[in-house]
PDB file of C-alpha atoms in Angstrom:
ATOM      1  CA  UNK A  10      28.786  -5.223 -26.839  1.00 97.00           C
ATOM      2  CA  UNK A  11      28.919  -1.379 -24.444  1.00 97.00           C
ATOM      3  CA  UNK A  12      31.497  -0.152 -27.437  1.00 97.00           C
ATOM      4  CA  UNK A  13      29.149  -1.423 -29.808  1.00 98.00           C
ATOM      5  CA  UNK A  14      26.238   0.434 -27.895  1.00 98.00           C
ATOM      6  CA  UNK A  15      29.034   3.563 -28.248  1.00 98.00           C
ATOM      7  CA  UNK A  16      29.669   3.172 -31.127  1.00 98.00           C
ATOM      8  CA  UNK A  17      25.480   3.426 -31.908  1.00 98.00           C
ATOM      9  CA  UNK A  18      25.194   6.236 -31.114  1.00 98.00           C
ATOM     10  CA  UNK A  19      27.641   7.687 -33.254  1.00 98.00           C
ATOM     11  CA  UNK A  20      26.432   6.555 -35.838  1.00 98.00           C
ATOM     12  CA  UNK A  21      22.665   7.298 -34.716  1.00 98.00           C
ATOM     13  CA  UNK A  22      24.689  11.008 -34.774  1.00 97.00           C
ATOM     14  CA  UNK A  23      26.409  11.306 -37.907  1.00 97.00           C
ATOM     15  CA  UNK A  24      22.348   9.933 -39.628  1.00 96.00           C
ATOM     16  CA  UNK A  25      21.382  13.014 -37.652  1.00 95.00           C
ATOM     17  CA  UNK A  26      23.995  15.694 -38.260  1.00 93.00           C
ATOM     18  CA  UNK A  27      23.317  14.465 -42.787  1.00 91.00           C
ATOM     19  CA  UNK A  28      19.771  14.695 -42.104  1.00 90.00           C
ATOM     20  CA  UNK A  29      19.222  17.382 -40.866  1.00 87.00           C
ATOM     21  CA  UNK A  30      21.693  19.771 -43.015  1.00 82.00           C
ATOM     22  CA  UNK A  31      19.817  18.259 -46.010  1.00 81.00           C
ATOM     23  CA  UNK A  32      16.319  18.345 -44.417  1.00 80.00           C
ATOM     24  CA  UNK A  33      17.215  22.462 -44.677  1.00 73.00           C
ATOM     25  CA  UNK A  34      18.652  22.610 -48.576  1.00 67.00           C
ATOM     26  CA  UNK A  35      16.928  24.828 -50.426  1.00 61.00           C
ATOM     27  CA  UNK A  36      15.342  27.728 -51.079  1.00 63.00           C
ATOM     28  CA  UNK A  37      16.777  30.044 -48.679  1.00 70.00           C
ATOM     29  CA  UNK A  38      20.304  27.777 -47.522  1.00 72.00           C
ATOM     30  CA  UNK A  39      20.992  26.929 -51.152  1.00 74.00           C
ATOM     31  CA  UNK A  40      24.285  25.237 -52.366  1.00 75.00           C
ATOM     32  CA  UNK A  41      26.931  28.167 -51.740  1.00 79.00           C
ATOM     33  CA  UNK A  42      25.363  28.797 -48.221  1.00 74.00           C
ATOM     34  CA  UNK A  43      25.484  25.418 -47.248  1.00 74.00           C
ATOM     35  CA  UNK A  44      28.969  25.207 -49.047  1.00 82.00           C
ATOM     36  CA  UNK A  45      30.224  28.713 -47.496  1.00 84.00           C
ATOM     37  CA  UNK A  46      30.936  29.683 -44.899  1.00 87.00           C
ATOM     38  CA  UNK A  47      27.404  30.814 -43.209  1.00 77.00           C
ATOM     39  CA  UNK A  48      27.664  34.263 -41.760  1.00 85.00           C
ATOM     40  CA  UNK A  49      24.728  35.103 -41.993  1.00 82.00           C
ATOM     41  CA  UNK A  50      22.105  32.789 -40.216  1.00 75.00           C
ATOM     42  CA  UNK A  51      19.175  31.441 -42.668  1.00 72.00           C
ATOM     43  CA  UNK A  52      16.443  29.563 -40.368  1.00 76.00           C
ATOM     44  CA  UNK A  53      14.586  26.444 -41.444  1.00 80.00           C
ATOM     45  CA  UNK A  54      11.048  25.371 -40.650  1.00 83.00           C
ATOM     46  CA  UNK A  55       9.131  22.636 -40.764  1.00 87.00           C
ATOM     47  CA  UNK A  56      10.504  19.458 -40.424  1.00 88.00           C
ATOM     48  CA  UNK A  57      13.914  20.424 -41.231  1.00 86.00           C
ATOM     49  CA  UNK A  58      13.734  23.229 -37.931  1.00 88.00           C
ATOM     50  CA  UNK A  59      12.110  19.535 -36.049  1.00 92.00           C
ATOM     51  CA  UNK A  60      15.151  18.014 -37.657  1.00 92.00           C
ATOM     52  CA  UNK A  61      17.323  20.820 -36.445  1.00 90.00           C
ATOM     53  CA  UNK A  62      16.416  20.166 -32.701  1.00 93.00           C
ATOM     54  CA  UNK A  63      16.381  16.253 -32.450  1.00 95.00           C
ATOM     55  CA  UNK A  64      20.075  16.530 -33.368  1.00 95.00           C
ATOM     56  CA  UNK A  65      20.728  20.058 -31.043  1.00 96.00           C
ATOM     57  CA  UNK A  66      19.093  17.279 -28.017  1.00 97.00           C
ATOM     58  CA  UNK A  67      21.273  14.650 -29.506  1.00 97.00           C
ATOM     59  CA  UNK A  68      24.647  16.917 -28.570  1.00 97.00           C
ATOM     60  CA  UNK A  69      23.773  17.548 -25.484  1.00 97.00           C
ATOM     61  CA  UNK A  70      22.583  13.922 -24.616  1.00 98.00           C
ATOM     62  CA  UNK A  71      25.620  11.935 -26.573  1.00 98.00           C
ATOM     63  CA  UNK A  72      28.795  13.158 -24.116  1.00 98.00           C
ATOM     64  CA  UNK A  73      26.700  11.881 -21.487  1.00 98.00           C
ATOM     65  CA  UNK A  74      25.700   9.088 -21.731  1.00 98.00           C
ATOM     66  CA  UNK A  75      29.682   8.596 -23.642  1.00 98.00           C
ATOM     67  CA  UNK A  76      30.982  10.511 -20.618  1.00 98.00           C
ATOM     68  CA  UNK A  77      29.155   8.095 -18.469  1.00 98.00           C
ATOM     69  CA  UNK A  78      29.491   4.340 -20.184  1.00 98.00           C
ATOM     70  CA  UNK A  79      33.672   4.891 -20.846  1.00 98.00           C
ATOM     71  CA  UNK A  80      33.631   6.122 -17.677  1.00 98.00           C
ATOM     72  CA  UNK A  81      32.209   1.951 -16.877  1.00 98.00           C
ATOM     73  CA  UNK A  82      34.025   0.391 -19.226  1.00 97.00           C
ATOM     74  CA  UNK A  83      37.714   2.032 -17.966  1.00 97.00           C
ATOM     75  CA  UNK A  84      36.213   0.742 -14.612  1.00 98.00           C
ATOM     76  CA  UNK A  85      35.890  -2.526 -15.305  1.00 98.00           C
ATOM     77  CA  UNK A  86      32.045  -2.172 -14.261  1.00 98.00           C
ATOM     78  CA  UNK A  87      30.388  -3.451 -16.615  1.00 98.00           C
ATOM     79  CA  UNK A  88      27.600  -5.569 -16.551  1.00 98.00           C
ATOM     80  CA  UNK A  89      23.624  -6.140 -16.968  1.00 98.00           C
ATOM     81  CA  UNK A  90      23.271  -2.294 -15.973  1.00 98.00           C
ATOM     82  CA  UNK A  91      25.042  -0.812 -18.509  1.00 98.00           C
ATOM     83  CA  UNK A  92      23.887  -3.221 -21.140  1.00 98.00           C
ATOM     84  CA  UNK A  93      20.595  -2.566 -20.578  1.00 98.00           C
ATOM     85  CA  UNK A  94      21.169   0.850 -20.330  1.00 98.00           C
ATOM     86  CA  UNK A  95      23.200   1.052 -22.980  1.00 98.00           C
ATOM     87  CA  UNK A  96      20.349  -0.094 -25.195  1.00 98.00           C
ATOM     88  CA  UNK A  97      17.963   1.779 -24.210  1.00 98.00           C
ATOM     89  CA  UNK A  98      19.847   4.932 -24.763  1.00 98.00           C
ATOM     90  CA  UNK A  99      20.392   3.739 -28.820  1.00 98.00           C
ATOM     91  CA  UNK A 100      17.254   2.268 -29.327  1.00 98.00           C
ATOM     92  CA  UNK A 101      15.502   6.018 -27.658  1.00 98.00           C
ATOM     93  CA  UNK A 102      18.043   7.565 -29.457  1.00 98.00           C
ATOM     94  CA  UNK A 103      17.030   5.529 -33.145  1.00 97.00           C
ATOM     95  CA  UNK A 104      13.223   6.036 -32.917  1.00 98.00           C
ATOM     96  CA  UNK A 105      13.709   9.768 -30.784  1.00 97.00           C
ATOM     97  CA  UNK A 106      14.749  11.170 -34.489  1.00 95.00           C
ATOM     98  CA  UNK A 107      11.883   9.985 -37.169  1.00 95.00           C
ATOM     99  CA  UNK A 108       9.609  10.770 -33.953  1.00 97.00           C
ATOM    100  CA  UNK A 109      10.459  14.702 -33.429  1.00 95.00           C
ATOM    101  CA  UNK A 110      10.725  14.513 -37.762  1.00 93.00           C
ATOM    102  CA  UNK A 111       6.656  13.708 -38.019  1.00 94.00           C
ATOM    103  CA  UNK A 112       6.054  16.115 -35.282  1.00 93.00           C
ATOM    104  CA  UNK A 113       4.640  13.627 -32.884  1.00 94.00           C
ATOM    105  CA  UNK A 114       4.280  14.964 -29.159  1.00 90.00           C
ATOM    106  CA  UNK A 115       4.032  12.762 -26.235  1.00 96.00           C
ATOM    107  CA  UNK A 116       5.877   9.970 -27.569  1.00 97.00           C
ATOM    108  CA  UNK A 117       8.791  11.316 -28.895  1.00 96.00           C
ATOM    109  CA  UNK A 118       9.207  12.692 -25.584  1.00 96.00           C
ATOM    110  CA  UNK A 119       8.740   9.549 -23.633  1.00 98.00           C
ATOM    111  CA  UNK A 120      10.906   8.148 -26.409  1.00 98.00           C
ATOM    112  CA  UNK A 121      12.976  11.197 -25.071  1.00 98.00           C
ATOM    113  CA  UNK A 122      13.050   9.786 -20.693  1.00 98.00           C
ATOM    114  CA  UNK A 123      13.446   6.798 -22.173  1.00 98.00           C
ATOM    115  CA  UNK A 124      16.919   7.936 -23.284  1.00 98.00           C
ATOM    116  CA  UNK A 125      17.984   9.456 -20.152  1.00 98.00           C
ATOM    117  CA  UNK A 126      16.280   6.605 -18.060  1.00 98.00           C
ATOM    118  CA  UNK A 127      19.131   4.471 -19.554  1.00 98.00           C
ATOM    119  CA  UNK A 128      21.668   6.997 -19.070  1.00 98.00           C
ATOM    120  CA  UNK A 129      20.989   7.044 -15.282  1.00 98.00           C
ATOM    121  CA  UNK A 130      21.481   3.253 -15.393  1.00 98.00           C
ATOM    122  CA  UNK A 131      24.548   3.633 -16.414  1.00 98.00           C
ATOM    123  CA  UNK A 132      25.248   6.345 -13.944  1.00 98.00           C
ATOM    124  CA  UNK A 133      24.848   3.336 -11.140  1.00 98.00           C
ATOM    125  CA  UNK A 134      26.266   0.450 -12.459  1.00 98.00           C
ATOM    126  CA  UNK A 135      29.830   3.248 -12.295  1.00 98.00           C
ATOM    127  CA  UNK A 136      28.998   3.469  -8.187  1.00 97.00           C
ATOM    128  CA  UNK A 137      28.222   0.147  -7.126  1.00 95.00           C
TER     129      UNK A 137
END
């Protein structure tokens, strides 16, 4: 189940990449710029900027989650903590993006905290 959750997190990451890229298209980020080398930075604002920041946040936390979970899998430390920790991470990350895109501040921060608690639970499982 933990491997399925890891792949679920990968799917969330892929969706975020596509969502952030498509939200940032149009205006100054036309098709030519999007398909080119992107040598000149073209900023986005509003929802597109929030989706970009949410993606950057995912890219900060996902490697930690993946490393912790893979370490537990290799060490044979799977159990209740890894299952619930991985579930918390994946569910919270899935909720985080639409909350961030909608501009919901406090709840978004609480959901992010839940995702970090999930990572910590997986790490604790490794050291048990």
